[in-house]
Amino acid sequence: MILVSVGPTAGALLAPAIARELAAAGHEVGVILEPRTEHFVGPGAFATPVRVAEAPFDVPEAILFAPATAGTLARLARGLDVVPDGVLRGGVPVFVAPDLDPETARNPAVEVNLAVLREDGRRVVVGDGGGMAGAGEVTSRVLGGMGGPMAGLRVLVTAGGTHEPLDSVRFIGNRSSGKMGLALAREAMRLGAGVHVVAANVAAREPGVGWSEVETVEQLRDEVLARSGGVDALVMAAAVSDFTPASPVGEKIRRSHGVRSIDLKPTPDILEAVREQNPGLFVVGFAATHGDPVADAREKLQKKGADIVVGNDISREGLGFGSEDNEVHVVTRGGERFVPKTSKTEVAREILKDVLAGLEEER
């Protein structure tokens, strides 16, 4: 059970979303509304199965103060009671999401209190200017900081789709939204892994993870090679272009000039480069195919030296690029299994089960 103590600031408006996300990740969530918090949010804002009470229902596995006022920070730093007796004495992890105005955040006493909390092992999640961090970032930091089957592992995820420039304004690209890669990053972090995302033209940043932005295949390759030596697993979920214009133009090609043809050349093979540089790295590849993807996935597994290849049929409406759902075949050296149509979050969880199993076999 995760106990969420909600303080009386405007940041309390984010607390229902945080509680809902924690519950959706499979945790029991209990909520305590601190005095005067109901001026901002009431018990009715927290939907089942989240429960609101004056005291926790059980000994929590983690405690989250969100939002935490300056007074809460001071009491926590000085060892004073801020939740019912005994709750903080169990050695459970404590997360603190302050909601402070910029002037208060710069106050020396507040800075000292935050430093004391960090020294004591409290996990502090600070937003811009000292204000409340976003609901997604708070949730991710809590779930990622509670341990889990991927605790201690470092995972590098690529997401999105590459853009190969034709001129200064046009490019050759694909329809990948990055949703599958972000779902994998999010779920790996919730399982306890340290996660870094290399994002190729992704519109929204995933909170709580490391983040690098790239545009082209070459940039993606360089960033992956620079980071892959320090990770336990690489998940190549980005849709990578197989070809790039041979002679991109540095300015806009005008209609009056015309374009009779575009010469293309192959892009670098990122998986091949990764395997050459890091032969022992656990690698997950993706094979997006029109029609049955299993044959392509098996071929990629052998030729690319990947440990897992996830195949999906992008010809079906409502699956794959840009959609909220997916349906995949997870192909490993030991066989394959089918994951029927479900949300990309659920698909990510299923893929990560095989990643964990594969890493365990290698140990």
Short mmCIF file of C-alpha atoms in Angstrom, two decimals:
data_model
loop_
_atom_site.label_atom_id
_atom_site.label_comp_id
_atom_site.label_asym_id
_atom_site.label_seq_id
_atom_site.Cartn_x
_atom_site.Cartn_y
_atom_site.Cartn_z
CA MET A 1 0.00 0.00 0.00
CA ILE A 2 1.21 3.49 -0.84
CA LEU A 3 0.09 6.24 1.53
CA VAL A 4 -0.39 9.67 -0.06
CA SER A 5 -0.50 12.62 2.32
CA VAL A 6 -2.03 15.59 0.50
CA GLY A 7 -1.15 19.08 1.73
CA PRO A 8 -3.16 22.32 1.50
CA THR A 9 -1.77 23.99 -1.62
CA ALA A 10 -2.95 24.33 -5.21
CA GLY A 11 -0.79 21.31 -6.04
CA ALA A 12 -3.45 19.22 -4.28
CA LEU A 13 -5.42 19.42 -7.52
CA LEU A 14 -2.87 16.97 -8.99
CA ALA A 15 -3.22 14.46 -6.14
CA PRO A 16 -6.23 12.56 -7.56
CA ALA A 17 -4.36 11.93 -10.83
CA ILE A 18 -1.28 10.77 -8.93
CA ALA A 19 -3.33 8.43 -6.75
CA ARG A 20 -5.16 7.08 -9.79
CA GLU A 21 -1.88 6.32 -11.61
CA LEU A 22 -0.41 4.59 -8.56
CA ALA A 23 -3.52 2.45 -8.28
CA ALA A 24 -3.43 1.66 -12.01
CA ALA A 25 0.11 0.33 -11.53
CA GLY A 26 -1.30 -2.30 -9.19
CA HIS A 27 -0.84 -0.71 -5.77
CA GLU A 28 -3.35 -0.19 -3.01
CA VAL A 29 -3.50 3.55 -2.36
CA GLY A 30 -4.60 5.25 0.84
CA VAL A 31 -5.03 9.02 1.01
CA ILE A 32 -4.85 11.33 4.01
CA LEU A 33 -6.01 14.91 3.52
CA GLU A 34 -4.04 17.24 5.76
CA PRO A 35 -5.92 20.02 7.61
CA ARG A 36 -7.34 22.70 5.28
CA THR A 37 -6.64 20.58 2.19
CA GLU A 38 -10.37 20.35 1.49
CA HIS A 39 -10.25 24.01 0.46
CA PHE A 40 -8.48 22.67 -2.66
CA VAL A 41 -9.65 19.07 -3.12
CA GLY A 42 -12.13 16.87 -1.29
CA PRO A 43 -12.54 13.13 -0.71
CA GLY A 44 -14.96 12.85 -3.63
CA ALA A 45 -12.16 13.65 -6.09
CA PHE A 46 -10.47 10.31 -5.34
CA ALA A 47 -12.20 7.51 -7.22
CA THR A 48 -12.36 3.86 -6.20
CA PRO A 49 -10.17 1.90 -5.50
CA VAL A 50 -8.33 4.82 -3.88
CA ARG A 51 -9.50 5.21 -0.30
CA VAL A 52 -9.48 8.38 1.80
CA ALA A 53 -9.30 8.18 5.61
CA GLU A 54 -7.89 9.93 8.65
CA ALA A 55 -5.39 7.13 9.23
CA PRO A 56 -3.72 4.54 6.97
CA PHE A 57 -5.43 1.17 6.65
CA ASP A 58 -2.22 -0.81 6.85
CA VAL A 59 1.52 -0.31 7.23
CA PRO A 60 2.46 1.35 3.94
CA GLU A 61 5.23 0.20 1.62
CA ALA A 62 5.91 3.83 0.74
CA ILE A 63 4.74 7.29 1.77
CA LEU A 64 4.30 10.20 -0.60
CA PHE A 65 3.82 13.79 0.56
CA ALA A 66 2.25 15.49 -2.47
CA PRO A 67 2.00 18.37 -2.31
CA ALA A 68 4.28 19.10 0.65
CA THR A 69 4.13 22.58 2.16
CA ALA A 70 7.10 24.40 3.68
CA GLY A 71 5.71 23.45 7.09
CA THR A 72 5.61 19.77 6.16
CA LEU A 73 9.21 19.95 4.96
CA ALA A 74 10.27 21.52 8.25
CA ARG A 75 8.48 18.91 10.37
CA LEU A 76 9.86 16.04 8.30
CA ALA A 77 13.39 17.41 8.50
CA ARG A 78 13.12 17.82 12.29
CA GLY A 79 11.63 14.38 12.90
CA LEU A 80 8.23 15.66 13.99
CA ASP A 81 5.01 13.74 13.36
CA VAL A 82 3.38 14.61 10.06
CA VAL A 83 1.31 11.43 9.67
CA PRO A 84 -0.32 9.12 12.26
CA ASP A 85 1.98 7.69 14.93
CA GLY A 86 4.23 4.84 13.89
CA VAL A 87 3.90 5.18 10.15
CA LEU A 88 7.29 6.83 9.58
CA ARG A 89 9.04 4.51 12.02
CA GLY A 90 8.82 1.48 9.80
CA GLY A 91 11.78 2.42 7.58
CA VAL A 92 9.57 2.70 4.51
CA PRO A 93 10.74 4.88 1.59
CA VAL A 94 9.48 8.45 1.76
CA PHE A 95 8.89 10.64 -1.29
CA VAL A 96 8.34 14.37 -1.04
CA ALA A 97 6.90 16.61 -3.76
CA PRO A 98 7.07 20.22 -2.50
CA ASP A 99 4.74 22.91 -3.76
CA LEU A 100 6.42 26.24 -3.02
CA ASP A 101 6.37 29.68 -4.56
CA PRO A 102 9.77 30.80 -5.96
CA GLU A 103 10.54 33.11 -3.02
CA THR A 104 9.82 30.41 -0.45
CA ALA A 105 11.83 27.87 -2.43
CA ARG A 106 14.86 30.20 -2.24
CA ASN A 107 14.52 30.74 1.51
CA PRO A 108 17.71 29.48 3.23
CA ALA A 109 15.73 27.63 5.91
CA VAL A 110 13.72 25.76 3.28
CA GLU A 111 16.91 24.91 1.36
CA VAL A 112 18.43 23.53 4.57
CA ASN A 113 15.34 21.41 5.23
CA LEU A 114 15.44 19.96 1.71
CA ALA A 115 19.16 19.19 2.11
CA VAL A 116 18.46 17.40 5.42
CA LEU A 117 15.70 15.35 3.82
CA ARG A 118 17.98 14.27 0.97
CA GLU A 119 20.76 13.37 3.42
CA ASP A 120 18.25 11.25 5.34
CA GLY A 121 17.41 9.32 2.19
CA ARG A 122 14.08 10.97 1.43
CA ARG A 123 13.41 11.20 -2.33
CA VAL A 124 12.59 14.82 -3.21
CA VAL A 125 10.77 15.55 -6.48
CA VAL A 126 11.04 19.25 -7.29
CA GLY A 127 9.17 21.05 -10.07
CA ASP A 128 10.13 24.22 -11.94
CA GLY A 129 10.72 27.18 -9.66
CA GLY A 130 10.08 25.06 -6.59
CA GLY A 131 6.45 24.39 -7.55
CA MET A 132 4.74 21.05 -7.69
CA ALA A 133 6.22 18.62 -10.22
CA GLY A 134 3.81 17.18 -12.78
CA ALA A 135 1.63 14.23 -11.86
CA GLY A 136 3.42 11.96 -14.33
CA GLU A 137 6.87 12.77 -12.96
CA VAL A 138 5.80 12.32 -9.34
CA THR A 139 4.15 8.98 -10.13
CA SER A 140 7.17 7.76 -12.08
CA ARG A 141 9.62 8.71 -9.36
CA VAL A 142 7.58 6.89 -6.73
CA LEU A 143 7.07 3.73 -8.73
CA GLY A 144 10.67 3.71 -9.94
CA GLY A 145 12.01 4.25 -6.44
CA MET A 146 10.18 1.37 -4.75
CA GLY A 147 12.40 -1.36 -6.11
CA GLY A 148 10.94 -4.16 -8.20
CA PRO A 149 12.11 -6.97 -10.47
CA MET A 150 14.20 -4.59 -12.62
CA ALA A 151 15.79 -2.73 -9.71
CA GLY A 152 19.48 -2.11 -10.38
CA LEU A 153 19.17 -2.64 -14.12
CA ARG A 154 19.96 0.10 -16.62
CA VAL A 155 17.82 0.13 -19.75
CA LEU A 156 18.28 2.19 -22.91
CA VAL A 157 15.15 2.64 -25.04
CA THR A 158 14.82 4.19 -28.48
CA ALA A 159 11.44 5.65 -29.41
CA GLY A 160 9.77 7.52 -32.26
CA GLY A 161 10.66 7.64 -35.93
CA THR A 162 13.66 9.08 -37.72
CA HIS A 163 13.52 11.97 -40.21
CA GLU A 164 15.95 11.99 -43.13
CA PRO A 165 16.26 15.52 -44.61
CA LEU A 166 15.52 16.07 -48.28
CA ASP A 167 16.02 19.81 -48.10
CA SER A 168 15.93 22.45 -45.35
CA VAL A 169 12.19 21.92 -44.69
CA ARG A 170 11.25 18.48 -46.05
CA PHE A 171 12.19 15.01 -44.91
CA ILE A 172 11.57 11.32 -45.47
CA GLY A 173 9.94 9.90 -42.35
CA ASN A 174 7.40 7.44 -41.02
CA ARG A 175 4.23 7.44 -38.95
CA SER A 176 5.70 6.29 -35.66
CA SER A 177 4.42 8.33 -32.69
CA GLY A 178 6.85 6.84 -30.19
CA LYS A 179 4.02 5.53 -27.97
CA MET A 180 5.30 1.96 -27.89
CA GLY A 181 8.83 3.01 -26.96
CA LEU A 182 7.57 5.38 -24.28
CA ALA A 183 5.33 2.67 -22.84
CA LEU A 184 8.35 0.37 -22.59
CA ALA A 185 10.41 3.08 -20.91
CA ARG A 186 7.61 3.89 -18.48
CA GLU A 187 6.98 0.28 -17.49
CA ALA A 188 10.70 -0.52 -17.13
CA MET A 189 11.04 2.45 -14.80
CA ARG A 190 7.98 1.35 -12.81
CA LEU A 191 9.63 -2.04 -12.40
CA GLY A 192 12.62 -0.30 -10.83
CA ALA A 193 15.04 0.10 -13.74
CA GLY A 194 17.08 3.18 -14.45
CA VAL A 195 15.89 4.24 -17.90
CA HIS A 196 17.22 6.54 -20.59
CA VAL A 197 15.24 7.29 -23.75
CA VAL A 198 16.75 8.27 -27.10
CA ALA A 199 13.78 9.99 -28.71
CA ALA A 200 13.56 10.46 -32.47
CA ASN A 201 11.03 13.23 -33.16
CA VAL A 202 8.72 12.39 -30.26
CA ALA A 203 6.15 15.09 -29.43
CA ALA A 204 5.86 14.58 -25.66
CA ARG A 205 8.63 13.85 -23.20
CA GLU A 206 8.22 10.92 -20.82
CA PRO A 207 8.63 12.15 -17.23
CA GLY A 208 11.06 10.57 -14.82
CA VAL A 209 13.53 9.11 -17.35
CA GLY A 210 16.78 10.30 -18.88
CA TRP A 211 16.18 11.89 -22.24
CA SER A 212 18.13 12.57 -25.46
CA GLU A 213 16.57 14.00 -28.62
CA VAL A 214 17.73 13.08 -32.12
CA GLU A 215 16.36 13.47 -35.62
CA THR A 216 18.18 11.26 -38.12
CA VAL A 217 19.34 7.63 -38.23
CA GLU A 218 22.95 8.76 -37.98
CA GLN A 219 22.23 10.83 -34.89
CA LEU A 220 20.28 7.93 -33.37
CA ARG A 221 23.16 5.54 -34.05
CA ASP A 222 25.73 7.89 -32.51
CA GLU A 223 23.66 8.44 -29.36
CA VAL A 224 22.91 4.73 -28.92
CA LEU A 225 26.57 3.78 -29.38
CA ALA A 226 27.63 6.47 -26.91
CA ARG A 227 25.24 5.18 -24.24
CA SER A 228 24.93 1.44 -24.85
CA GLY A 229 28.23 0.54 -23.19
CA GLY A 230 26.85 1.46 -19.77
CA VAL A 231 23.51 -0.36 -19.84
CA ASP A 232 22.20 -3.88 -19.25
CA ALA A 233 19.63 -3.91 -22.05
CA LEU A 234 18.88 -1.96 -25.22
CA VAL A 235 15.30 -1.84 -26.50
CA MET A 236 15.23 -0.59 -30.11
CA ALA A 237 11.58 0.43 -30.41
CA ALA A 238 12.18 3.40 -32.73
CA ALA A 239 11.10 3.10 -36.36
CA VAL A 240 14.34 3.63 -38.25
CA SER A 241 14.46 4.63 -41.91
CA ASP A 242 16.23 2.15 -44.19
CA PHE A 243 17.17 4.87 -46.69
CA THR A 244 18.21 8.51 -46.69
CA PRO A 245 18.54 11.05 -49.55
CA ALA A 246 21.98 10.76 -51.09
CA SER A 247 22.33 14.51 -51.67
CA PRO A 248 20.13 16.58 -49.34
CA VAL A 249 19.83 20.23 -50.26
CA GLY A 250 20.69 22.91 -47.72
CA GLU A 251 17.83 25.19 -48.71
CA LYS A 252 14.20 24.74 -49.71
CA ILE A 253 13.71 23.17 -53.14
CA ARG A 254 11.30 25.42 -55.01
CA ARG A 255 8.42 24.01 -57.00
CA SER A 256 9.59 25.97 -60.06
CA HIS A 257 12.91 24.11 -60.02
CA GLY A 258 11.18 20.73 -60.01
CA VAL A 259 12.41 17.37 -58.77
CA ARG A 260 12.49 14.52 -61.28
CA SER A 261 13.87 11.92 -58.93
CA ILE A 262 15.38 11.42 -55.49
CA ASP A 263 18.52 9.31 -55.15
CA LEU A 264 18.57 7.28 -51.96
CA LYS A 265 21.33 5.46 -50.12
CA PRO A 266 21.10 2.93 -47.27
CA THR A 267 21.24 4.22 -43.71
CA PRO A 268 23.67 2.79 -41.13
CA ASP A 269 22.66 -0.50 -39.52
CA ILE A 270 22.38 0.46 -35.86
CA LEU A 271 21.95 -3.04 -34.46
CA GLU A 272 24.98 -4.26 -36.38
CA ALA A 273 27.06 -1.39 -35.01
CA VAL A 274 25.83 -2.07 -31.46
CA ARG A 275 26.64 -5.77 -31.72
CA GLU A 276 30.14 -4.99 -33.00
CA GLN A 277 30.82 -2.57 -30.16
CA ASN A 278 28.99 -4.44 -27.36
CA PRO A 279 28.75 -8.14 -28.26
CA GLY A 280 27.39 -9.14 -24.83
CA LEU A 281 24.63 -6.55 -24.59
CA PHE A 282 21.05 -7.82 -24.30
CA VAL A 283 19.21 -6.38 -27.31
CA VAL A 284 15.53 -6.19 -28.18
CA GLY A 285 14.66 -5.35 -31.79
CA PHE A 286 11.35 -4.66 -33.52
CA ALA A 287 10.06 -5.88 -36.89
CA ALA A 288 7.12 -3.91 -38.28
CA THR A 289 5.63 -5.82 -41.21
CA HIS A 290 2.65 -5.80 -43.55
CA GLY A 291 1.07 -9.20 -42.85
CA ASP A 292 2.28 -12.01 -40.59
CA PRO A 293 5.40 -10.64 -38.84
CA VAL A 294 6.74 -13.90 -37.42
CA ALA A 295 8.96 -14.85 -40.37
CA ASP A 296 10.53 -11.39 -40.51
CA ALA A 297 11.04 -11.40 -36.76
CA ARG A 298 12.79 -14.79 -36.86
CA GLU A 299 15.02 -13.64 -39.71
CA LYS A 300 15.95 -10.46 -37.86
CA LEU A 301 16.67 -12.44 -34.72
CA GLN A 302 19.25 -14.51 -36.59
CA LYS A 303 20.77 -11.89 -38.88
CA LYS A 304 20.97 -9.03 -36.39
CA GLY A 305 22.06 -11.11 -33.41
CA ALA A 306 19.25 -9.76 -31.24
CA ASP A 307 18.08 -11.61 -28.14
CA ILE A 308 14.40 -10.76 -28.70
CA VAL A 309 12.57 -9.45 -31.75
CA VAL A 310 9.05 -8.11 -31.40
CA GLY A 311 7.04 -8.46 -34.60
CA ASN A 312 3.85 -6.57 -35.34
CA ASP A 313 1.52 -6.30 -38.35
CA ILE A 314 1.22 -2.59 -39.23
CA SER A 315 -1.33 -3.20 -42.00
CA ARG A 316 -4.18 -3.70 -39.52
CA GLU A 317 -6.29 -0.71 -38.59
CA GLY A 318 -6.10 0.38 -34.96
CA LEU A 319 -2.75 -1.27 -34.30
CA GLY A 320 0.84 -0.08 -34.40
CA PHE A 321 1.81 3.38 -35.61
CA GLY A 322 0.02 6.19 -33.78
CA SER A 323 -2.57 3.98 -32.08
CA GLU A 324 -3.09 3.30 -28.39
CA ASP A 325 -3.15 -0.48 -28.90
CA ASN A 326 -0.85 -3.10 -30.34
CA GLU A 327 -0.72 -6.82 -31.04
CA VAL A 328 2.67 -8.50 -31.22
CA HIS A 329 4.61 -11.73 -31.52
CA VAL A 330 7.56 -11.88 -29.12
CA VAL A 331 10.21 -14.05 -30.77
CA THR A 332 13.16 -15.33 -28.72
CA ARG A 333 15.82 -17.93 -29.36
CA GLY A 334 13.73 -20.39 -27.39
CA GLY A 335 10.50 -19.87 -29.30
CA GLU A 336 7.75 -17.32 -29.65
CA ARG A 337 4.55 -16.20 -27.97
CA PHE A 338 1.60 -14.17 -29.14
CA VAL A 339 0.35 -11.11 -27.26
CA PRO A 340 -3.19 -10.38 -28.50
CA LYS A 341 -4.55 -6.89 -29.04
CA THR A 342 -4.34 -4.79 -25.90
CA SER A 343 -3.02 -1.42 -24.78
CA LYS A 344 0.60 -0.58 -25.51
CA THR A 345 1.14 -0.38 -21.76
CA GLU A 346 0.08 -4.02 -21.38
CA VAL A 347 2.15 -5.03 -24.41
CA ALA A 348 5.17 -3.32 -22.85
CA ARG A 349 4.69 -5.30 -19.65
CA GLU A 350 4.56 -8.56 -21.60
CA ILE A 351 7.72 -7.72 -23.56
CA LEU A 352 9.56 -6.81 -20.36
CA LYS A 353 8.66 -10.20 -18.87
CA ASP A 354 10.69 -11.79 -21.66
CA VAL A 355 13.49 -9.25 -21.18
CA LEU A 356 13.71 -10.15 -17.50
CA ALA A 357 13.65 -13.87 -18.28
CA GLY A 358 16.41 -13.45 -20.87
CA LEU A 359 18.60 -11.41 -18.52
CA GLU A 360 18.13 -14.02 -15.79
CA GLU A 361 19.29 -16.76 -18.17
CA GLU A 362 22.44 -14.80 -18.96
CA ARG A 363 23.40 -14.33 -15.31
#
